[in-house]
PDB file of C-alpha atoms and ligand atoms in Angstrom:
ATOM      1  CA  MET A   1     115.578  99.389  85.730  1.00 93.00           C
ATOM      2  CA  LEU A   2     117.543  97.924  82.872  1.00 98.00           C
ATOM      3  CA  ASN A   3     115.801  94.494  83.744  1.00 98.00           C
ATOM      4  CA  ARG A   4     112.446  96.126  82.695  1.00 98.00           C
ATOM      5  CA  ALA A   5     114.002  97.505  79.271  1.00 98.00           C
ATOM      6  CA  LYS A   6     115.322  94.264  78.321  1.00 98.00           C
ATOM      7  CA  GLY A   7     111.692  92.840  79.401  1.00 98.00           C
ATOM      8  CA  ALA A   8     110.391  95.306  76.546  1.00 98.00           C
ATOM      9  CA  PHE A   9     112.902  94.851  73.959  1.00 98.00           C
ATOM     10  CA  VAL A  10     112.675  91.078  74.010  1.00 98.00           C
ATOM     11  CA  GLY A  11     109.281  90.819  74.508  1.00 98.00           C
ATOM     12  CA  LEU A  12     108.278  92.490  71.694  1.00 98.00           C
ATOM     13  CA  ALA A  13     110.537  89.437  69.656  1.00 98.00           C
ATOM     14  CA  ILE A  14     108.616  87.243  72.011  1.00 98.00           C
ATOM     15  CA  GLY A  15     105.411  87.985  71.134  1.00 98.00           C
ATOM     16  CA  ASP A  16     106.338  88.747  67.461  1.00 98.00           C
ATOM     17  CA  ALA A  17     107.226  85.494  67.140  1.00 98.00           C
ATOM     18  CA  LEU A  18     104.689  83.330  68.923  1.00 98.00           C
ATOM     19  CA  GLY A  19     101.789  84.955  66.846  1.00 98.00           C
ATOM     20  CA  ALA A  20     103.659  85.120  63.510  1.00 98.00           C
ATOM     21  CA  PRO A  21     102.646  81.141  62.640  1.00 97.00           C
ATOM     22  CA  VAL A  22      98.533  82.572  63.236  1.00 97.00           C
ATOM     23  CA  GLN A  23      99.100  85.319  61.990  1.00 96.00           C
ATOM     24  CA  PHE A  24      96.236  86.076  59.565  1.00 96.00           C
ATOM     25  CA  LYS A  25      93.980  83.010  61.191  1.00 97.00           C
ATOM     26  CA  LYS A  26      90.550  83.411  62.321  1.00 97.00           C
ATOM     27  CA  ARG A  27      90.012  83.092  66.108  1.00 97.00           C
ATOM     28  CA  GLY A  28      88.667  80.548  67.248  1.00 97.00           C
ATOM     29  CA  SER A  29      89.769  77.989  64.666  1.00 97.00           C
ATOM     30  CA  PHE A  30      93.169  77.464  66.251  1.00 97.00           C
ATOM     31  CA  LYS A  31      94.976  77.309  69.773  1.00 97.00           C
ATOM     32  CA  ILE A  32      98.505  77.774  70.735  1.00 97.00           C
ATOM     33  CA  THR A  33     100.195  77.364  74.310  1.00 97.00           C
ATOM     34  CA  TYR A  34     104.312  77.449  72.777  1.00 98.00           C
ATOM     35  CA  TYR A  35     106.210  78.364  69.916  1.00 98.00           C
ATOM     36  CA  THR A  36     105.225  76.395  66.924  1.00 97.00           C
ATOM     37  CA  SER A  37     105.943  76.749  63.090  1.00 97.00           C
ATOM     38  CA  GLY A  38     104.535  77.424  59.486  1.00 97.00           C
ATOM     39  CA  GLY A  39     101.632  80.155  58.480  1.00 95.00           C
ATOM     40  CA  ARG A  40     102.193  82.335  55.785  1.00 96.00           C
ATOM     41  CA  TYR A  41     105.662  82.954  56.179  1.00 97.00           C
ATOM     42  CA  LYS A  42     106.480  79.594  56.984  1.00 97.00           C
ATOM     43  CA  VAL A  43     108.125  80.893  60.171  1.00 98.00           C
ATOM     44  CA  LYS A  44     110.083  77.871  61.899  1.00 98.00           C
ATOM     45  CA  VAL A  45     110.078  77.868  65.161  1.00 98.00           C
ATOM     46  CA  GLY A  46     111.077  80.925  66.834  1.00 98.00           C
ATOM     47  CA  GLU A  47     111.676  82.829  63.870  1.00 98.00           C
ATOM     48  CA  TYR A  48     110.123  86.980  64.071  1.00 98.00           C
ATOM     49  CA  THR A  49     108.690  88.954  61.587  1.00 98.00           C
ATOM     50  CA  ASP A  50     109.090  92.572  60.419  1.00 98.00           C
ATOM     51  CA  ASP A  51     108.592  93.621  63.837  1.00 98.00           C
ATOM     52  CA  THR A  52     111.720  92.563  65.259  1.00 98.00           C
ATOM     53  CA  ALA A  53     113.510  93.032  61.984  1.00 98.00           C
ATOM     54  CA  MET A  54     112.114  97.006  61.880  1.00 98.00           C
ATOM     55  CA  ALA A  55     112.655  97.305  65.919  1.00 98.00           C
ATOM     56  CA  LEU A  56     116.390  96.307  65.558  1.00 98.00           C
ATOM     57  CA  CYS A  57     116.910  98.491  62.540  1.00 98.00           C
ATOM     58  CA  LEU A  58     115.532 101.707  64.972  1.00 98.00           C
ATOM     59  CA  GLY A  59     117.649 100.411  67.469  1.00 98.00           C
ATOM     60  CA  ASP A  60     120.777 100.133  66.051  1.00 98.00           C
ATOM     61  CA  SER A  61     120.350 103.642  64.133  1.00 99.00           C
ATOM     62  CA  LEU A  62     119.843 105.171  66.941  1.00 98.00           C
ATOM     63  CA  LEU A  63     123.202 103.176  68.896  1.00 98.00           C
ATOM     64  CA  ARG A  64     125.197 104.346  66.230  1.00 98.00           C
ATOM     65  CA  LYS A  65     123.407 108.170  64.746  1.00 98.00           C
ATOM     66  CA  GLY A  66     121.484 109.052  67.718  1.00 98.00           C
ATOM     67  CA  PHE A  67     117.801 110.179  66.548  1.00 98.00           C
ATOM     68  CA  ASP A  68     118.097 110.574  63.419  1.00 98.00           C
ATOM     69  CA  LEU A  69     114.896 109.612  60.699  1.00 98.00           C
ATOM     70  CA  LYS A  70     116.812 109.872  57.717  1.00 98.00           C
ATOM     71  CA  ASP A  71     119.493 106.689  58.593  1.00 98.00           C
ATOM     72  CA  GLN A  72     116.117 105.388  60.742  1.00 98.00           C
ATOM     73  CA  LEU A  73     115.079 104.962  56.928  1.00 98.00           C
ATOM     74  CA  ASP A  74     118.502 103.691  54.973  1.00 98.00           C
ATOM     75  CA  THR A  75     118.426 101.689  57.481  1.00 98.00           C
ATOM     76  CA  TYR A  76     114.989  99.755  57.326  1.00 98.00           C
ATOM     77  CA  LEU A  77     115.619 100.444  53.143  1.00 98.00           C
ATOM     78  CA  LYS A  78     118.688  97.522  54.012  1.00 98.00           C
ATOM     79  CA  TRP A  79     116.098  95.122  55.738  1.00 98.00           C
ATOM     80  CA  LEU A  80     113.592  95.595  52.652  1.00 98.00           C
ATOM     81  CA  GLU A  81     116.364  95.430  50.209  1.00 98.00           C
ATOM     82  CA  ASP A  82     118.617  93.331  51.948  1.00 98.00           C
ATOM     83  CA  GLY A  83     117.319  91.459  55.091  1.00 98.00           C
ATOM     84  CA  LEU A  84     119.087  93.506  57.131  1.00 98.00           C
ATOM     85  CA  PHE A  85     118.350  92.204  60.720  1.00 98.00           C
ATOM     86  CA  SER A  86     115.776  89.698  59.406  1.00 98.00           C
ATOM     87  CA  SER A  87     115.243  85.897  60.744  1.00 98.00           C
ATOM     88  CA  LYS A  88     115.270  84.605  57.085  1.00 98.00           C
ATOM     89  CA  HIS A  89     117.431  85.733  54.675  1.00 96.00           C
ATOM     90  CA  LYS A  90     115.100  88.389  53.558  1.00 97.00           C
ATOM     91  CA  ALA A  91     112.555  90.523  54.481  1.00 98.00           C
ATOM     92  CA  PHE A  92     108.592  89.526  54.935  1.00 97.00           C
ATOM     93  CA  ASP A  93     105.773  90.370  56.205  1.00 97.00           C
ATOM     94  CA  ILE A  94     106.159  93.524  54.788  1.00 97.00           C
ATOM     95  CA  GLY A  95     103.049  96.380  55.654  1.00 96.00           C
ATOM     96  CA  GLN A  96     101.842  98.147  52.719  1.00 97.00           C
ATOM     97  CA  THR A  97     102.320 101.705  54.568  1.00 98.00           C
ATOM     98  CA  VAL A  98     105.748 100.949  55.446  1.00 98.00           C
ATOM     99  CA  PHE A  99     106.423  99.538  51.916  1.00 98.00           C
ATOM    100  CA  ARG A 100     104.898 102.328  50.096  1.00 98.00           C
ATOM    101  CA  SER A 101     106.608 104.716  52.461  1.00 98.00           C
ATOM    102  CA  LEU A 102     110.080 103.805  51.822  1.00 98.00           C
ATOM    103  CA  SER A 103     109.103 103.304  48.516  1.00 98.00           C
ATOM    104  CA  ASN A 104     108.522 106.838  48.324  1.00 98.00           C
ATOM    105  CA  TYR A 105     111.532 107.548  50.805  1.00 98.00           C
ATOM    106  CA  LYS A 106     113.558 106.262  47.825  1.00 98.00           C
ATOM    107  CA  ARG A 107     112.682 108.108  45.228  1.00 98.00           C
ATOM    108  CA  LYS A 108     111.778 111.173  46.549  1.00 98.00           C
ATOM    109  CA  GLY A 109     113.849 111.550  50.291  1.00 98.00           C
ATOM    110  CA  ASP A 110     110.684 112.808  52.222  1.00 98.00           C
ATOM    111  CA  LEU A 111     111.698 111.520  55.695  1.00 98.00           C
ATOM    112  CA  ILE A 112     108.117 112.095  56.866  1.00 98.00           C
ATOM    113  CA  SER A 113     105.779 109.532  54.985  1.00 98.00           C
ATOM    114  CA  PRO A 114     103.512 111.600  52.787  1.00 98.00           C
ATOM    115  CA  LEU A 115     100.366 109.328  53.729  1.00 98.00           C
ATOM    116  CA  ARG A 116      98.970 110.897  56.802  1.00 97.00           C
ATOM    117  CA  ASN A 117      95.595 110.520  55.599  1.00 97.00           C
ATOM    118  CA  GLU A 118      93.989 108.298  58.651  1.00 95.00           C
ATOM    119  CA  LYS A 119      93.384 105.277  56.804  1.00 96.00           C
ATOM    120  CA  PHE A 120      97.214 105.097  56.575  1.00 97.00           C
ATOM    121  CA  SER A 121      97.145 104.969  60.519  1.00 98.00           C
ATOM    122  CA  GLY A 122      98.186 100.719  60.631  1.00 98.00           C
ATOM    123  CA  ASN A 123     100.253  99.313  63.597  1.00 98.00           C
ATOM    124  CA  GLY A 124     103.461  99.358  61.747  1.00 98.00           C
ATOM    125  CA  SER A 125     105.066 102.391  64.096  1.00 98.00           C
ATOM    126  CA  ILE A 126     103.968 101.052  67.038  1.00 98.00           C
ATOM    127  CA  MET A 127     105.106  97.124  66.877  1.00 98.00           C
ATOM    128  CA  ARG A 128     108.606  98.890  66.717  1.00 98.00           C
ATOM    129  CA  LEU A 129     108.547 101.491  69.823  1.00 98.00           C
ATOM    130  CA  ALA A 130     110.722  99.989  72.031  1.00 98.00           C
ATOM    131  CA  PRO A 131     114.067 100.695  71.398  1.00 98.00           C
ATOM    132  CA  VAL A 132     113.427 104.678  71.585  1.00 99.00           C
ATOM    133  CA  VAL A 133     111.352 104.691  74.798  1.00 98.00           C
ATOM    134  CA  ILE A 134     114.941 102.618  76.567  1.00 98.00           C
ATOM    135  CA  TYR A 135     116.751 105.108  74.455  1.00 98.00           C
ATOM    136  CA  PHE A 136     114.878 108.328  76.147  1.00 98.00           C
ATOM    137  CA  HIS A 137     114.514 106.202  79.371  1.00 98.00           C
ATOM    138  CA  THR A 138     115.784 108.852  81.490  1.00 97.00           C
ATOM    139  CA  ASP A 139     113.447 111.877  80.149  1.00 97.00           C
ATOM    140  CA  PHE A 140     109.651 111.824  79.869  1.00 98.00           C
ATOM    141  CA  GLU A 141     109.111 114.626  77.454  1.00 97.00           C
ATOM    142  CA  LYS A 142     111.527 113.366  74.986  1.00 98.00           C
ATOM    143  CA  ALA A 143     110.492 109.734  75.337  1.00 98.00           C
ATOM    144  CA  VAL A 144     107.069 110.672  73.840  1.00 98.00           C
ATOM    145  CA  PHE A 145     107.680 113.063  71.442  1.00 98.00           C
ATOM    146  CA  TYR A 146     110.518 110.960  69.860  1.00 98.00           C
ATOM    147  CA  SER A 147     108.338 108.048  70.089  1.00 98.00           C
ATOM    148  CA  GLY A 148     105.818 109.846  67.801  1.00 98.00           C
ATOM    149  CA  GLU A 149     108.531 110.775  65.552  1.00 98.00           C
ATOM    150  CA  SER A 150     109.739 107.761  65.356  1.00 98.00           C
ATOM    151  CA  SER A 151     106.338 106.751  63.642  1.00 98.00           C
ATOM    152  CA  LYS A 152     106.573 109.715  60.910  1.00 98.00           C
ATOM    153  CA  THR A 153     108.975 107.803  58.657  1.00 98.00           C
ATOM    154  CA  THR A 154     106.531 105.481  57.771  1.00 98.00           C
ATOM    155  CA  HIS A 155     103.281 106.394  60.010  1.00 98.00           C
ATOM    156  CA  SER A 156     102.566 109.835  59.930  1.00 98.00           C
ATOM    157  CA  SER A 157      98.620 109.863  60.469  1.00 98.00           C
ATOM    158  CA  PRO A 158      97.435 112.011  63.798  1.00 98.00           C
ATOM    159  CA  ILE A 159      96.122 108.405  64.613  1.00 98.00           C
ATOM    160  CA  ALA A 160      99.392 106.464  64.121  1.00 98.00           C
ATOM    161  CA  VAL A 161     101.128 108.887  65.485  1.00 98.00           C
ATOM    162  CA  ASP A 162      99.671 109.704  68.904  1.00 98.00           C
ATOM    163  CA  SER A 163      99.244 106.146  68.931  1.00 98.00           C
ATOM    164  CA  ALA A 164     103.040 105.473  69.256  1.00 98.00           C
ATOM    165  CA  LYS A 165     103.150 108.636  71.357  1.00 98.00           C
ATOM    166  CA  LEU A 166     100.872 106.465  74.145  1.00 98.00           C
ATOM    167  CA  LEU A 167     102.825 103.157  73.842  1.00 98.00           C
ATOM    168  CA  GLY A 168     106.019 105.238  74.361  1.00 98.00           C
ATOM    169  CA  ALA A 169     104.522 107.183  77.575  1.00 98.00           C
ATOM    170  CA  ILE A 170     103.380 103.631  78.643  1.00 98.00           C
ATOM    171  CA  LEU A 171     106.437 101.826  78.025  1.00 98.00           C
ATOM    172  CA  TRP A 172     107.938 104.743  79.906  1.00 98.00           C
ATOM    173  CA  TRP A 173     106.043 104.859  82.968  1.00 98.00           C
ATOM    174  CA  PHE A 174     106.943 100.573  82.702  1.00 98.00           C
ATOM    175  CA  ILE A 175     110.153 100.742  82.541  1.00 98.00           C
ATOM    176  CA  ASN A 176     110.951 103.422  85.205  1.00 98.00           C
ATOM    177  CA  GLY A 177     109.054 100.919  88.131  1.00 98.00           C
ATOM    178  CA  SER A 178     105.319 102.242  87.653  1.00 98.00           C
ATOM    179  CA  LYS A 179     102.484 100.002  88.674  1.00 98.00           C
ATOM    180  CA  LYS A 180      99.590  98.923  86.985  1.00 98.00           C
ATOM    181  CA  ASP A 181      96.947 100.944  88.425  1.00 98.00           C
ATOM    182  CA  GLU A 182      99.314 103.842  88.798  1.00 98.00           C
ATOM    183  CA  VAL A 183      99.679 103.766  84.889  1.00 98.00           C
ATOM    184  CA  LEU A 184      96.168 103.598  84.045  1.00 97.00           C
ATOM    185  CA  ALA A 185      95.634 106.349  86.283  1.00 97.00           C
ATOM    186  CA  LYS A 186      98.353 108.615  84.410  1.00 98.00           C
ATOM    187  CA  ILE A 187      97.291 107.562  80.606  1.00 97.00           C
ATOM    188  CA  GLN A 188      93.875 109.213  81.718  1.00 96.00           C
ATOM    189  CA  LYS A 189      95.661 112.702  82.104  1.00 96.00           C
ATOM    190  CA  LEU A 190      96.622 112.527  78.810  1.00 95.00           C
ATOM    191  CA  SER A 191      95.625 114.145  75.339  1.00 93.00           C
ATOM    192  CA  PHE A 192      95.831 112.597  72.620  1.00 96.00           C
ATOM    193  CA  HIS A 193      93.668 112.459  69.122  1.00 97.00           C
ATOM    194  CA  PRO A 194      90.191 112.210  69.812  1.00 97.00           C
ATOM    195  CA  ALA A 195      89.903 108.292  68.606  1.00 97.00           C
ATOM    196  CA  LEU A 196      92.041 107.344  71.429  1.00 98.00           C
ATOM    197  CA  SER A 197      89.957 108.214  73.866  1.00 97.00           C
ATOM    198  CA  ASP A 198      88.461 105.101  74.552  1.00 97.00           C
ATOM    199  CA  ILE A 199      91.940 103.872  75.665  1.00 97.00           C
ATOM    200  CA  THR A 200      92.988 106.791  77.676  1.00 97.00           C
ATOM    201  CA  GLY A 201      89.903 105.979  79.404  1.00 96.00           C
ATOM    202  CA  GLY A 202      90.547 102.666  80.604  1.00 96.00           C
ATOM    203  CA  SER A 203      88.315 100.773  77.498  1.00 95.00           C
ATOM    204  CA  PHE A 204      89.741  97.891  77.807  1.00 97.00           C
ATOM    205  CA  LEU A 205      89.295  96.684  81.480  1.00 96.00           C
ATOM    206  CA  HIS A 206      85.341  96.149  81.016  1.00 95.00           C
ATOM    207  CA  LYS A 207      85.361  94.376  77.358  1.00 97.00           C
ATOM    208  CA  LYS A 208      85.205  91.209  76.842  1.00 97.00           C
ATOM    209  CA  GLU A 209      86.336  89.304  73.803  1.00 97.00           C
ATOM    210  CA  ASP A 210      84.156  89.674  71.203  1.00 97.00           C
ATOM    211  CA  GLU A 211      84.447  93.073  71.493  1.00 98.00           C
ATOM    212  CA  ILE A 212      88.294  93.006  71.386  1.00 98.00           C
ATOM    213  CA  LYS A 213      89.608  93.721  67.582  1.00 97.00           C
ATOM    214  CA  SER A 214      93.032  92.095  66.403  1.00 96.00           C
ATOM    215  CA  SER A 215      93.224  93.792  63.018  1.00 97.00           C
ATOM    216  CA  GLY A 216      95.950  95.810  61.744  1.00 97.00           C
ATOM    217  CA  TYR A 217      94.739  99.261  62.636  1.00 98.00           C
ATOM    218  CA  ALA A 218      96.955 100.949  65.320  1.00 98.00           C
ATOM    219  CA  ILE A 219      93.976 101.480  68.128  1.00 98.00           C
ATOM    220  CA  ASP A 220      92.569  97.876  67.753  1.00 98.00           C
ATOM    221  CA  THR A 221      96.198  96.558  67.908  1.00 98.00           C
ATOM    222  CA  LEU A 222      97.106  98.996  71.328  1.00 98.00           C
ATOM    223  CA  GLU A 223      93.656  98.194  73.020  1.00 98.00           C
ATOM    224  CA  ALA A 224      93.788  93.965  72.317  1.00 98.00           C
ATOM    225  CA  ALA A 225      97.431  93.998  73.794  1.00 98.00           C
ATOM    226  CA  LEU A 226      96.244  96.510  76.779  1.00 98.00           C
ATOM    227  CA  TRP A 227      93.246  93.794  77.604  1.00 98.00           C
ATOM    228  CA  CYS A 228      95.682  91.186  77.320  1.00 98.00           C
ATOM    229  CA  PHE A 229      97.605  92.993  79.892  1.00 98.00           C
ATOM    230  CA  TYR A 230      95.364  93.794  82.000  1.00 98.00           C
ATOM    231  CA  ASN A 231      93.202  91.003  82.636  1.00 98.00           C
ATOM    232  CA  THR A 232      96.302  88.432  83.707  1.00 98.00           C
ATOM    233  CA  ASN A 233      98.383  88.614  86.007  1.00 98.00           C
ATOM    234  CA  SER A 234     101.859  87.351  84.467  1.00 98.00           C
ATOM    235  CA  PHE A 235     104.014  87.742  81.378  1.00 98.00           C
ATOM    236  CA  GLU A 236     103.011  83.949  80.077  1.00 98.00           C
ATOM    237  CA  LYS A 237      99.353  84.227  80.431  1.00 98.00           C
ATOM    238  CA  GLY A 238      98.880  87.525  78.337  1.00 98.00           C
ATOM    239  CA  LEU A 239     101.046  86.446  76.069  1.00 98.00           C
ATOM    240  CA  ILE A 240      98.848  83.745  74.828  1.00 98.00           C
ATOM    241  CA  LYS A 241      96.204  85.432  75.412  1.00 98.00           C
ATOM    242  CA  ALA A 242      96.942  88.168  73.028  1.00 98.00           C
ATOM    243  CA  VAL A 243      98.655  85.224  70.149  1.00 98.00           C
ATOM    244  CA  ASN A 244      95.126  83.424  70.434  1.00 98.00           C
ATOM    245  CA  LEU A 245      93.150  86.760  69.311  1.00 98.00           C
ATOM    246  CA  GLY A 246      94.410  85.925  65.705  1.00 96.00           C
ATOM    247  CA  ASP A 247      94.119  88.194  62.435  1.00 96.00           C
ATOM    248  CA  ASP A 248      97.097  90.511  63.294  1.00 97.00           C
ATOM    249  CA  ALA A 249      98.698  87.847  65.816  1.00 97.00           C
ATOM    250  CA  ASP A 250     102.565  88.649  65.328  1.00 98.00           C
ATOM    251  CA  THR A 251     101.808  92.609  65.977  1.00 98.00           C
ATOM    252  CA  VAL A 252      99.119  92.265  68.690  1.00 98.00           C
ATOM    253  CA  GLY A 253     101.715  90.061  70.249  1.00 98.00           C
ATOM    254  CA  ALA A 254     104.600  92.826  69.995  1.00 98.00           C
ATOM    255  CA  VAL A 255     102.691  95.280  71.287  1.00 98.00           C
ATOM    256  CA  TYR A 256     101.795  93.332  74.041  1.00 98.00           C
ATOM    257  CA  GLY A 257     105.016  91.706  74.896  1.00 98.00           C
ATOM    258  CA  GLN A 258     106.541  95.605  74.693  1.00 99.00           C
ATOM    259  CA  ILE A 259     104.175  96.401  77.618  1.00 99.00           C
ATOM    260  CA  ALA A 260     104.117  93.620  79.499  1.00 99.00           C
ATOM    261  CA  GLY A 261     107.683  92.854  79.570  1.00 98.00           C
ATOM    262  CA  ALA A 262     109.071  96.820  80.636  1.00 98.00           C
ATOM    263  CA  TYR A 263     105.972  96.199  83.363  1.00 98.00           C
ATOM    264  CA  TYR A 264     107.037  92.443  84.175  1.00 98.00           C
ATOM    265  CA  GLY A 265     110.751  92.958  83.712  1.00 98.00           C
ATOM    266  CA  ILE A 266     113.420  89.825  82.049  1.00 98.00           C
ATOM    267  CA  ASP A 267     113.748  88.124  85.401  1.00 98.00           C
ATOM    268  CA  ASN A 268     109.821  87.645  85.592  1.00 98.00           C
ATOM    269  CA  ILE A 269     109.702  86.121  81.844  1.00 98.00           C
ATOM    270  CA  ASP A 270     110.480  82.307  81.220  1.00 98.00           C
ATOM    271  CA  GLU A 271     113.792  81.471  79.643  1.00 98.00           C
ATOM    272  CA  LYS A 272     111.811  78.736  77.755  1.00 98.00           C
ATOM    273  CA  LEU A 273     109.974  81.906  76.108  1.00 98.00           C
ATOM    274  CA  ILE A 274     113.337  83.386  75.263  1.00 98.00           C
ATOM    275  CA  ARG A 275     115.428  80.800  74.326  1.00 98.00           C
ATOM    276  CA  PRO A 276     114.131  80.043  71.188  1.00 98.00           C
ATOM    277  CA  VAL A 277     113.830  83.208  69.839  1.00 98.00           C
ATOM    278  CA  LYS A 278     116.505  83.961  66.754  1.00 98.00           C
ATOM    279  CA  ASN A 279     118.651  86.616  67.591  1.00 98.00           C
ATOM    280  CA  HIS A 280     117.593  86.951  71.342  1.00 98.00           C
ATOM    281  CA  GLU A 281     121.052  87.573  72.644  1.00 98.00           C
ATOM    282  CA  LEU A 282     121.549  90.361  69.884  1.00 98.00           C
ATOM    283  CA  ILE A 283     117.947  92.144  71.093  1.00 98.00           C
ATOM    284  CA  LEU A 284     119.026  91.870  74.589  1.00 98.00           C
ATOM    285  CA  GLN A 285     122.324  93.258  73.878  1.00 98.00           C
ATOM    286  CA  MET A 286     121.312  96.161  71.866  1.00 98.00           C
ATOM    287  CA  ALA A 287     118.510  96.850  74.650  1.00 98.00           C
ATOM    288  CA  GLU A 288     121.291  96.683  77.353  1.00 98.00           C
ATOM    289  CA  ASN A 289     123.709  99.411  74.811  1.00 98.00           C
ATOM    290  CA  LEU A 290     120.855 101.347  74.465  1.00 98.00           C
ATOM    291  CA  TYR A 291     119.688 101.723  77.893  1.00 98.00           C
ATOM    292  CA  LYS A 292     123.527 102.844  78.764  1.00 98.00           C
ATOM    293  CA  LYS A 293     123.946 105.295  75.543  1.00 98.00           C
ATOM    294  CA  GLY A 294     121.034 107.165  77.043  1.00 98.00           C
ATOM    295  CA  LEU A 295     122.135 107.262  80.196  1.00 97.00           C
ATOM    296  CA  ASN A 296     124.736 108.761  79.364  1.00 96.00           C
ATOM    297  CA  GLU A 297     123.823 111.797  77.192  1.00 97.00           C
ATOM    298  CA  PHE A 298     120.441 112.269  78.579  1.00 93.00           C
ATOM    299  CA  SER A 299     120.631 111.745  82.499  1.00 80.00           C
ATOM    300  CA  LYS A 300     120.324 114.715  84.225  1.00 65.00           C
ATOM    301  CA  GLN A 301     123.114 115.393  87.270  1.00 52.00           C
TER     302      GLN A 301
HETATM  303 MG1   MG B   1     104.766  91.320  61.525  1.00 62.85          MG
END
């Protein structure tokens, strides 16, 4: 299922890069069908934002150290301060909760963000999740557990942590070959924070577009991404729907891209969507390295 693992990681970057120029725009005020440039951060075609940069930091840390919160934070700091893995010469599109958590880590060394209040349940930890699930792709329990743990460095509220666990479960099932309706049935049996019960109940199947919010709240983002995924039948169709929701378009795109990429796999993503993404070869190589490292370390004999 390497094909699906690669799809999940590059899908994240595709959604991020496609949504970046229209981030913060009001739904209905624009319509894009392919990569473009501009937006608040004046991105060029194919330049991704914090979502992909932080995912690359997380993947790089997993490859060097296994699952190590301190190293993850040190690597995020290198992105924040030195632009490591950024698509430009420095970090940009830095979320408030990420910034405060990393600053707190630098001052006090806390491995878990102290921002545990519900109001800090942004989508900053689900946007970067794919590398964790790829690394733990042979073991469902570990994948879900460490998805939650990976959130805590910057997003430690119970809603943010459980959103990461839910997305981790969904990605794991798709990377391992589950069908769309199988995953729908399986998520209903999961037990998470009550705020996630609409999603696990399949809310996104029946909602209309004006009932779907594309805000930076983790639950809104997850629901929006699943709505785009379950109401379309190709990677590209759902992707276009996701970024055109506007508002937090890059992260809705990044979360959609992880889910849809894991389901459709890299072979069903058009080359024209992959090639323009900055560092796409690095992203695909990292996905493969994480997959192989996980296979070596965790496959049950
Ligand atoms: Mg972003």
